[in-house]
PDB file of C-alpha atoms in Angstrom:
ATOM      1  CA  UNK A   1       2.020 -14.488 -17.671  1.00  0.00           C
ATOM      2  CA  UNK A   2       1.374 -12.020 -21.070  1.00  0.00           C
ATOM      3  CA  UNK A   3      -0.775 -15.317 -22.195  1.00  0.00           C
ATOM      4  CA  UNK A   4      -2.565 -16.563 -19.415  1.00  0.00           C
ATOM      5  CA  UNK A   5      -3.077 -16.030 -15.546  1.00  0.00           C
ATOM      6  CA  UNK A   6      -1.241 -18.476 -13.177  1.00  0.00           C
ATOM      7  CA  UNK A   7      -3.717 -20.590 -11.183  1.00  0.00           C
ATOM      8  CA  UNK A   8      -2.446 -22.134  -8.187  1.00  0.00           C
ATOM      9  CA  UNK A   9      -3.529 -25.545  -7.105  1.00  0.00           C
ATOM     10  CA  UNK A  10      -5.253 -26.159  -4.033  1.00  0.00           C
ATOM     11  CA  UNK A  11      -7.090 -29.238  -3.833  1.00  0.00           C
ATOM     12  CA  UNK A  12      -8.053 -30.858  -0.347  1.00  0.00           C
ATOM     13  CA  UNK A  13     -11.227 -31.621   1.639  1.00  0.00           C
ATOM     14  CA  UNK A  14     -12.557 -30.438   4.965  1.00  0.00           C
ATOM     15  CA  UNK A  15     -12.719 -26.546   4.383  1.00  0.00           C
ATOM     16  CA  UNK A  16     -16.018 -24.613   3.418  1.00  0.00           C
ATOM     17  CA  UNK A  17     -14.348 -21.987   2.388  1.00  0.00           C
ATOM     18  CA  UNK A  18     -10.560 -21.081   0.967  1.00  0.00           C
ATOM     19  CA  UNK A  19      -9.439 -17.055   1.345  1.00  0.00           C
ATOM     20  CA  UNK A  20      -6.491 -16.776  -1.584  1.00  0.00           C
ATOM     21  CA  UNK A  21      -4.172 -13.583  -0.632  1.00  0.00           C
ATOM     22  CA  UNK A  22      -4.205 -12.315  -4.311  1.00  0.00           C
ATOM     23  CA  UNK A  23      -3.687 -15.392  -6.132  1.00  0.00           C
ATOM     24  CA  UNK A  24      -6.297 -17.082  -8.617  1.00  0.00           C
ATOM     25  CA  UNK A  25      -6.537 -20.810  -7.412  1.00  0.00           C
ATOM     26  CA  UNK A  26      -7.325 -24.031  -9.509  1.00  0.00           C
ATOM     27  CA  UNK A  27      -9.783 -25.881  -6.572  1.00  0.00           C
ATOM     28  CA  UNK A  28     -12.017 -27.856  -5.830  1.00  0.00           C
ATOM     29  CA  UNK A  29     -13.489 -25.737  -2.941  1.00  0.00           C
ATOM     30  CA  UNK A  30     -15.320 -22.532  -2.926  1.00  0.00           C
ATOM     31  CA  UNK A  31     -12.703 -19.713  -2.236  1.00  0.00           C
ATOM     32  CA  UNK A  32     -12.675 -16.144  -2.240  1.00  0.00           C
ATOM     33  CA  UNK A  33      -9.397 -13.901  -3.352  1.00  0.00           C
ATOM     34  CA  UNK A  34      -8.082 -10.834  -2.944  1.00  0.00           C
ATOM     35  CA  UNK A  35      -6.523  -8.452  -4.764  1.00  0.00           C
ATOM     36  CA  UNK A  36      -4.642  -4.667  -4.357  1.00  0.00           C
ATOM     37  CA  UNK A  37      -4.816  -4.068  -8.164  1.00  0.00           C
ATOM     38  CA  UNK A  38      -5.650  -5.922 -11.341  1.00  0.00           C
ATOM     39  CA  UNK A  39      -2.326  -6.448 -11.855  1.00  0.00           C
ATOM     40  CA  UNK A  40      -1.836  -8.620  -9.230  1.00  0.00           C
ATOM     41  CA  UNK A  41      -3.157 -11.438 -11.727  1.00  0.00           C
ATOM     42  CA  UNK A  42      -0.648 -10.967 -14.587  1.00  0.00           C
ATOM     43  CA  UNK A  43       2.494 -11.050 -12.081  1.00  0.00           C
ATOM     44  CA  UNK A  44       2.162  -6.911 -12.048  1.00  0.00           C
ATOM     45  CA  UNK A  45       3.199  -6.902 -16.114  1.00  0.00           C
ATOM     46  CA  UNK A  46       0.268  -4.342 -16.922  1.00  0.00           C
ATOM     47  CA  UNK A  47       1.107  -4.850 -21.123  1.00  0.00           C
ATOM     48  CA  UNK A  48      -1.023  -8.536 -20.401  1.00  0.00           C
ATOM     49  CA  UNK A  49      -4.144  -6.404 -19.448  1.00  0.00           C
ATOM     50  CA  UNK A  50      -4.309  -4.926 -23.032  1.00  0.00           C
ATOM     51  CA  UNK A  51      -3.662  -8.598 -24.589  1.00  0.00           C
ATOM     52  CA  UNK A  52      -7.288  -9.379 -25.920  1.00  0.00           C
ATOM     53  CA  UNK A  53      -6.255 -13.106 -25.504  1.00  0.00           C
ATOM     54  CA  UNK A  54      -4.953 -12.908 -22.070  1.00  0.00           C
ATOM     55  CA  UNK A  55      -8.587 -10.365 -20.819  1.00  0.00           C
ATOM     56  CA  UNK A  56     -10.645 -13.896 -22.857  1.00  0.00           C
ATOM     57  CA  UNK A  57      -8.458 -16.027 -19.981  1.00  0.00           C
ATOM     58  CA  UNK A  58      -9.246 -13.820 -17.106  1.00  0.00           C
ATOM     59  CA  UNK A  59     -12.662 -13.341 -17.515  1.00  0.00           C
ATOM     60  CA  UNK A  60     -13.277 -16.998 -17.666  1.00  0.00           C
ATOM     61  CA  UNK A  61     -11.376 -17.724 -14.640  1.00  0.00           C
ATOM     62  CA  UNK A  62     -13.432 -15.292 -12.572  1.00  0.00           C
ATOM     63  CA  UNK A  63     -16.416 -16.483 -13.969  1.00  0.00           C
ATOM     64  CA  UNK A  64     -15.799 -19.923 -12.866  1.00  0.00           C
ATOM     65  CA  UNK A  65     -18.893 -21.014 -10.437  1.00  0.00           C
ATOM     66  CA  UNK A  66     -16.248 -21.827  -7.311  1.00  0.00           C
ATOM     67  CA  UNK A  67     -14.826 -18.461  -7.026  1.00  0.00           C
ATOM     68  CA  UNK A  68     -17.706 -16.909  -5.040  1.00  0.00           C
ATOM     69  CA  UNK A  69     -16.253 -13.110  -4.375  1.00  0.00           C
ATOM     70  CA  UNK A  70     -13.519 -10.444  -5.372  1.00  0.00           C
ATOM     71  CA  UNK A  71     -12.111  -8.741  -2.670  1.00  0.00           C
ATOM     72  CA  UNK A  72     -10.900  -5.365  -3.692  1.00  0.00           C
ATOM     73  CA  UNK A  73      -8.205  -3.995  -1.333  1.00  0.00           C
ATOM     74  CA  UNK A  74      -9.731  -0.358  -2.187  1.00  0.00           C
ATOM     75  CA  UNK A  75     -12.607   1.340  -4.616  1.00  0.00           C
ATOM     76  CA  UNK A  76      -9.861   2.209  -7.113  1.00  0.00           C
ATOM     77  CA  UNK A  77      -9.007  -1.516  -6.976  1.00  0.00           C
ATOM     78  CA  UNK A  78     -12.295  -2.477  -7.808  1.00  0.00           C
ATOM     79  CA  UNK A  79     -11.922  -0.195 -10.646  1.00  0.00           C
ATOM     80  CA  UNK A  80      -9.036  -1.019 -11.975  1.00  0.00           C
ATOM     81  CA  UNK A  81     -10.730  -4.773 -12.453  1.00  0.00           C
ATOM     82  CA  UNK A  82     -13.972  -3.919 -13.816  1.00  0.00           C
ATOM     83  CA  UNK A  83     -12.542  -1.294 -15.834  1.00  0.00           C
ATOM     84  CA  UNK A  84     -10.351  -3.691 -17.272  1.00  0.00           C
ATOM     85  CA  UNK A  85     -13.071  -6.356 -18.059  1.00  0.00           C
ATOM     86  CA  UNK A  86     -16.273  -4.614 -18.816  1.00  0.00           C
ATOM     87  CA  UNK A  87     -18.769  -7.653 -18.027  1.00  0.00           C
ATOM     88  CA  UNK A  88     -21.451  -7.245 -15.353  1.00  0.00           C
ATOM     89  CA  UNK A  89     -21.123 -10.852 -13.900  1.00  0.00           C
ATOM     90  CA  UNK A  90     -17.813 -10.339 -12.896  1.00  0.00           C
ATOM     91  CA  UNK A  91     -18.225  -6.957 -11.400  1.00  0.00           C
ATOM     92  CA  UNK A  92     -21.375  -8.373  -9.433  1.00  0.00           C
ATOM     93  CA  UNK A  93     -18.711 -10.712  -7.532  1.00  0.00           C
ATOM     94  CA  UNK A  94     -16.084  -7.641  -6.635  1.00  0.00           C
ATOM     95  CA  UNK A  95     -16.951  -6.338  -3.332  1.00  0.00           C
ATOM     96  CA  UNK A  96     -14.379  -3.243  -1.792  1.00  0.00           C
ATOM     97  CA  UNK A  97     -13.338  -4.866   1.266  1.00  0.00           C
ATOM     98  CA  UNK A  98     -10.598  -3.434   2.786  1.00  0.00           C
ATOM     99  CA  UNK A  99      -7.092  -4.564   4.689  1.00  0.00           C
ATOM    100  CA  UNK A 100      -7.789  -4.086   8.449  1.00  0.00           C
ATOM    101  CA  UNK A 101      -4.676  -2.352  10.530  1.00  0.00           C
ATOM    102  CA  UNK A 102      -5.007  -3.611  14.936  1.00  0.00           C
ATOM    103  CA  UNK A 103      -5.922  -0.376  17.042  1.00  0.00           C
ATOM    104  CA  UNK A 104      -2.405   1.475  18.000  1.00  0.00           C
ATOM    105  CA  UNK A 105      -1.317   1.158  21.437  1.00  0.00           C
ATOM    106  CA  UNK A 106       0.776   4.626  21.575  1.00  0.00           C
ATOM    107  CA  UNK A 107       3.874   5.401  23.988  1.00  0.00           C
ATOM    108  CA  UNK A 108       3.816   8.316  26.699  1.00  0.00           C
ATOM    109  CA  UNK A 109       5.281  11.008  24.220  1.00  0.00           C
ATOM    110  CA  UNK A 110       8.767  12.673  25.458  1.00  0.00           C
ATOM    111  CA  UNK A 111       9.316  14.865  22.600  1.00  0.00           C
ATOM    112  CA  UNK A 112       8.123  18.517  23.012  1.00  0.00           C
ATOM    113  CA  UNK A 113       9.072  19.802  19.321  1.00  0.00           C
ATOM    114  CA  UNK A 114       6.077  19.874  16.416  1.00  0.00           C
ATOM    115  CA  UNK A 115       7.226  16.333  14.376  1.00  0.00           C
ATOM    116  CA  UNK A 116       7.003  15.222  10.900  1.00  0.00           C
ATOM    117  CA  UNK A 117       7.324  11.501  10.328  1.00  0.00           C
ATOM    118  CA  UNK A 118       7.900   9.420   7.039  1.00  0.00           C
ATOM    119  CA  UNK A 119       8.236   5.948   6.648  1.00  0.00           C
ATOM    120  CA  UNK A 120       9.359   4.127   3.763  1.00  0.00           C
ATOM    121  CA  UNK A 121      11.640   1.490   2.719  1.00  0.00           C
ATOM    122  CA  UNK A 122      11.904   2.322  -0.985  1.00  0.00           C
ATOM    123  CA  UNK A 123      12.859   5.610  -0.193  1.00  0.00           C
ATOM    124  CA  UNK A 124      12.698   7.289  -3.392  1.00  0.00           C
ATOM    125  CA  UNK A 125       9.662   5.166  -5.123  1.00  0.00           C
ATOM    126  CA  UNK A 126       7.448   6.286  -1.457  1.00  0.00           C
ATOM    127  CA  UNK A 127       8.357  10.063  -2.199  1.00  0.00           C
ATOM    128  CA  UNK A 128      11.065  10.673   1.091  1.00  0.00           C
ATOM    129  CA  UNK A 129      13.465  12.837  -1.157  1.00  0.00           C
ATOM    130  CA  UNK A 130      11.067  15.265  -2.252  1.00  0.00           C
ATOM    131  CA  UNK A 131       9.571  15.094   1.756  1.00  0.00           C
ATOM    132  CA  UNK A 132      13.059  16.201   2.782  1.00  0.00           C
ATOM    133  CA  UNK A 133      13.475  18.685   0.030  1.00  0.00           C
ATOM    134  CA  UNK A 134       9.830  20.615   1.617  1.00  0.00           C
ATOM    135  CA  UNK A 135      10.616  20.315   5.116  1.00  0.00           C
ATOM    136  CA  UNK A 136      13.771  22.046   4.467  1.00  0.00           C
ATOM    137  CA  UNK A 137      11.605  25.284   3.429  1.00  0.00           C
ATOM    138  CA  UNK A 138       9.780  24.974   6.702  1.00  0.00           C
ATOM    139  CA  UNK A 139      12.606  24.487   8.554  1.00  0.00           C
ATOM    140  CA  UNK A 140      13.788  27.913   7.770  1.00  0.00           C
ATOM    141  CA  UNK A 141      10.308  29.525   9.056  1.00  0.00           C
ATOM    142  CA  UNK A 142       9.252  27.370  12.329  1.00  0.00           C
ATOM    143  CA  UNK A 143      10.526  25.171  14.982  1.00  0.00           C
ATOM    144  CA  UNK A 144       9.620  21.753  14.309  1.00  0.00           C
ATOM    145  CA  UNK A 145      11.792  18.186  13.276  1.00  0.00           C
ATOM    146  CA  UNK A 146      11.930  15.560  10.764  1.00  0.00           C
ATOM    147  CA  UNK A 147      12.504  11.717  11.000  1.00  0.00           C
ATOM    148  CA  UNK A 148      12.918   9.758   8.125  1.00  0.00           C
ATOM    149  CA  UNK A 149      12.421   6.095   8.790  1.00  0.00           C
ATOM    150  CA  UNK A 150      13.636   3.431   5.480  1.00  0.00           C
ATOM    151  CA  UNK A 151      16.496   1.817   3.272  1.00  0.00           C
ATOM    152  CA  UNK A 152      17.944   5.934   2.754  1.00  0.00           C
ATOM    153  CA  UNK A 153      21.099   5.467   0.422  1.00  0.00           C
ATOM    154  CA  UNK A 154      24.390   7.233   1.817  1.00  0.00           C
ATOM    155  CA  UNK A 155      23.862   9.918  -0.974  1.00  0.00           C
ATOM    156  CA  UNK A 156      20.629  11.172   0.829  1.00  0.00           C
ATOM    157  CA  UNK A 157      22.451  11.128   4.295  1.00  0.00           C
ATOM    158  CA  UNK A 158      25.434  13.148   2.680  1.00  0.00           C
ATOM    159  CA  UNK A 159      23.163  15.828   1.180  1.00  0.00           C
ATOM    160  CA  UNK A 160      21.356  16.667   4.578  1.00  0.00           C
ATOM    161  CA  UNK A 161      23.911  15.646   7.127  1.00  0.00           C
ATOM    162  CA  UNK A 162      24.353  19.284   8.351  1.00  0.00           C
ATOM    163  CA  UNK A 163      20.196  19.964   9.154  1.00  0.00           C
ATOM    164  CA  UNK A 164      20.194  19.158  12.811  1.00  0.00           C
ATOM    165  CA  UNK A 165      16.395  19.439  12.326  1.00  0.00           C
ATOM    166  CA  UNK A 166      16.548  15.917  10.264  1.00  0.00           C
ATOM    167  CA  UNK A 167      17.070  12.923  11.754  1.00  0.00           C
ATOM    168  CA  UNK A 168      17.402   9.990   9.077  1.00  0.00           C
ATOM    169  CA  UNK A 169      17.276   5.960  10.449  1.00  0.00           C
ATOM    170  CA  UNK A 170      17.666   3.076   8.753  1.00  0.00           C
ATOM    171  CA  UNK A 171      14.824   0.558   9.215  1.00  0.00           C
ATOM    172  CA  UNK A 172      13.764  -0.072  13.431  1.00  0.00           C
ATOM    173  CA  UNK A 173      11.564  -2.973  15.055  1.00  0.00           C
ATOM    174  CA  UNK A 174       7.939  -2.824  15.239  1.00  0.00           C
ATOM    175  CA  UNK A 175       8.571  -0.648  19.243  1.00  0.00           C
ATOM    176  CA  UNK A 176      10.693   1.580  17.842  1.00  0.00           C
ATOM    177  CA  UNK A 177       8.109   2.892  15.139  1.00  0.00           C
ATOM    178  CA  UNK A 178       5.377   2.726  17.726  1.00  0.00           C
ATOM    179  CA  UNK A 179       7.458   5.410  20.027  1.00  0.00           C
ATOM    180  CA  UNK A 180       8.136   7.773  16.468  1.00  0.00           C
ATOM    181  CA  UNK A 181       4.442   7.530  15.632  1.00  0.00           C
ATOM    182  CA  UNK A 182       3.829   8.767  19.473  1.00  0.00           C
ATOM    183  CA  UNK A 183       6.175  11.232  19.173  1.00  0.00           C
ATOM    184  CA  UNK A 184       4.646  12.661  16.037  1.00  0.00           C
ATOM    185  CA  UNK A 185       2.176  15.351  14.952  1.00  0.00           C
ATOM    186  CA  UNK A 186       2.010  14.648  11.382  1.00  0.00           C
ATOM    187  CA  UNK A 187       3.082  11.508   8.765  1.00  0.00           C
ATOM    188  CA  UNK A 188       4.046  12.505   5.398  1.00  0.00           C
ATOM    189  CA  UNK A 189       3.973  10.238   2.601  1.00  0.00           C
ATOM    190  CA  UNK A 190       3.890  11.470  -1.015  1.00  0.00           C
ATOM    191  CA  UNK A 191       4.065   8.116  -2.841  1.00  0.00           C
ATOM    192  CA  UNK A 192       4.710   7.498  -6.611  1.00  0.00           C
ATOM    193  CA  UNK A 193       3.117   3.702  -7.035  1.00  0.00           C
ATOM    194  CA  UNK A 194       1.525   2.324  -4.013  1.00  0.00           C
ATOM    195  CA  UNK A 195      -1.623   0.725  -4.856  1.00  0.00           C
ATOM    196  CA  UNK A 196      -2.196   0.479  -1.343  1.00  0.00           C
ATOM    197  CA  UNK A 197       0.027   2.373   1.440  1.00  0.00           C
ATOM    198  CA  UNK A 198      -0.705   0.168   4.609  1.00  0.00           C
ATOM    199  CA  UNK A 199       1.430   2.964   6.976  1.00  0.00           C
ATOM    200  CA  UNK A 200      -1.454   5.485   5.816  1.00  0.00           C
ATOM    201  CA  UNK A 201      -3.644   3.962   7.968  1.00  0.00           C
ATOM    202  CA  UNK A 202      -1.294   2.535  10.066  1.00  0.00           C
ATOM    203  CA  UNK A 203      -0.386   6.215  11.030  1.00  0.00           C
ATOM    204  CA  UNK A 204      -4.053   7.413  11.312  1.00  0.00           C
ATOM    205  CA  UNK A 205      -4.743   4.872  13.812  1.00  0.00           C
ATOM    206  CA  UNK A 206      -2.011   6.675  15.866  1.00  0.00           C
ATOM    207  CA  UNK A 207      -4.512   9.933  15.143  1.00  0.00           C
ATOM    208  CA  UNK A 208      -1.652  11.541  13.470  1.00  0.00           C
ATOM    209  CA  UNK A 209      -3.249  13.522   9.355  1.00  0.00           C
ATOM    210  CA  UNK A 210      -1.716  12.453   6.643  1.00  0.00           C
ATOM    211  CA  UNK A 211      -0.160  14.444   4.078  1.00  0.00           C
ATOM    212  CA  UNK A 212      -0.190  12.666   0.578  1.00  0.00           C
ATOM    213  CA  UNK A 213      -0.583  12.378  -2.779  1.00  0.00           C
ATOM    214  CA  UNK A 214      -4.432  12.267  -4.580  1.00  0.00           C
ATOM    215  CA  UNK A 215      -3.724   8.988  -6.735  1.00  0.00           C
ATOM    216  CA  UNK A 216      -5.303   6.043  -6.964  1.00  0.00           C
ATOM    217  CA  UNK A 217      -5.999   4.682  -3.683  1.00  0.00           C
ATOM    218  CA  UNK A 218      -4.812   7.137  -1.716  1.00  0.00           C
ATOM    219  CA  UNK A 219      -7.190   9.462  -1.193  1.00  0.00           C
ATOM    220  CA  UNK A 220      -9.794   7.194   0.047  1.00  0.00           C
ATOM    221  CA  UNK A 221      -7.410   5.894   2.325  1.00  0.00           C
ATOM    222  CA  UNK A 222      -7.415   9.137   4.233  1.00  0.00           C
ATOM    223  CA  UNK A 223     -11.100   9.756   3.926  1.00  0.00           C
TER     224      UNK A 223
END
């Protein structure tokens, strides 16, 4: 993938249009793809994106007449792309077009305490240690509760087994989040790499502010 881009094959008949979830297609149809971050077309090994020979590959894949648009998960995505590439054809075909998340349909809340809520299943990459480390300065001051929802290794349980204001869970179904979101006044979720951190507005659509981090997409997922 440092060389050249993969290109899937798709060839058929009976379609006016093909929608590619973030892979760059070999076809015979017109087709659209989207992406989170340039990366996503070098199999996320960013060293290919500052190969000369491998930008010369990429640039005349998305010029190719059947790919019609770029769908850019986010603005920074966008950027990332164009930044990347520096010709004007190809930015004329990325449009910002973002991930939609279903209204919420919130529980009757039965917890009367003010709530923090993070959710993550890489707990450390999504920022849930250092969330637990700053709730436990709060916890000193005011009356509220944390729940920690994600793969949390036994060493993070250990270290804050004996704050009865921290409740730590290993990953729930779908209506078990739904009733942690409703019983929540704020999601935290200071991230080190997502590109795109769908329970951002997954928790906003419960009408719950965010606290997180100002990098890359982030931001403009809160705005």
């Amino acid at each position: 993938l440092a060389n050249a881009p993969k290109l899937r094959k798709f060839h058929a008949s009976g379609y006016d249009l093909v929608h590619s979830g973030q892979s760059l297609l070999d076809t015979n149809l017109p087709y659209v793809v989207d992406f989170e971050h340039a990366a996503a077309f070098c199999g996320y090994n960013q060293y290919a994106l500052r190969r000369p020979g491998f930008v010369r590959a990429l640039e005349r894949i998305l010029l190719n007449g059947s790919l019609k648009r770029l769908l850019a998960w986010s603005d920074a995505a966008r950027h990332s792309l164009v930044n990347v590439l520096s010709n004007d054809e190809i930015a004329r075909k990325v449009e910002t077009f973002y991930p939609v998340m279903a209204p919420a349909r919130p529980v009757p809340r039965t917890r009367s305490s003010f709530n923090f809520l993070f959710i993550g299943n890489s707990f450390y990459a999504k920022g849930g240690y250092e969330s637990l480390l700053a709730f436990e300065t709060l916890a000193h001051k005011y009356d509220c509760h944390f729940t920690a929802i994600g793969n949390i290794p036994t060493e993070v349980y250990e270290r804050f087994a004996g704050n009865n204001k921290i409740t730590l869970s290993q990953r729930v179904p779908y209506e078990r989040v739904v009733e942690f979101y409703s019983n929540s006044d704020v999601f935290v979720f200071p991230t080190h790499y997502d590109t795109y951190g769908f329970v951002i507005p997954e928790a906003l659509s419960f009408g719950l502010p965010v606290i997180s981090v100002d990098r890359f997409s982030t931001p403009q997922l809160v705005e």
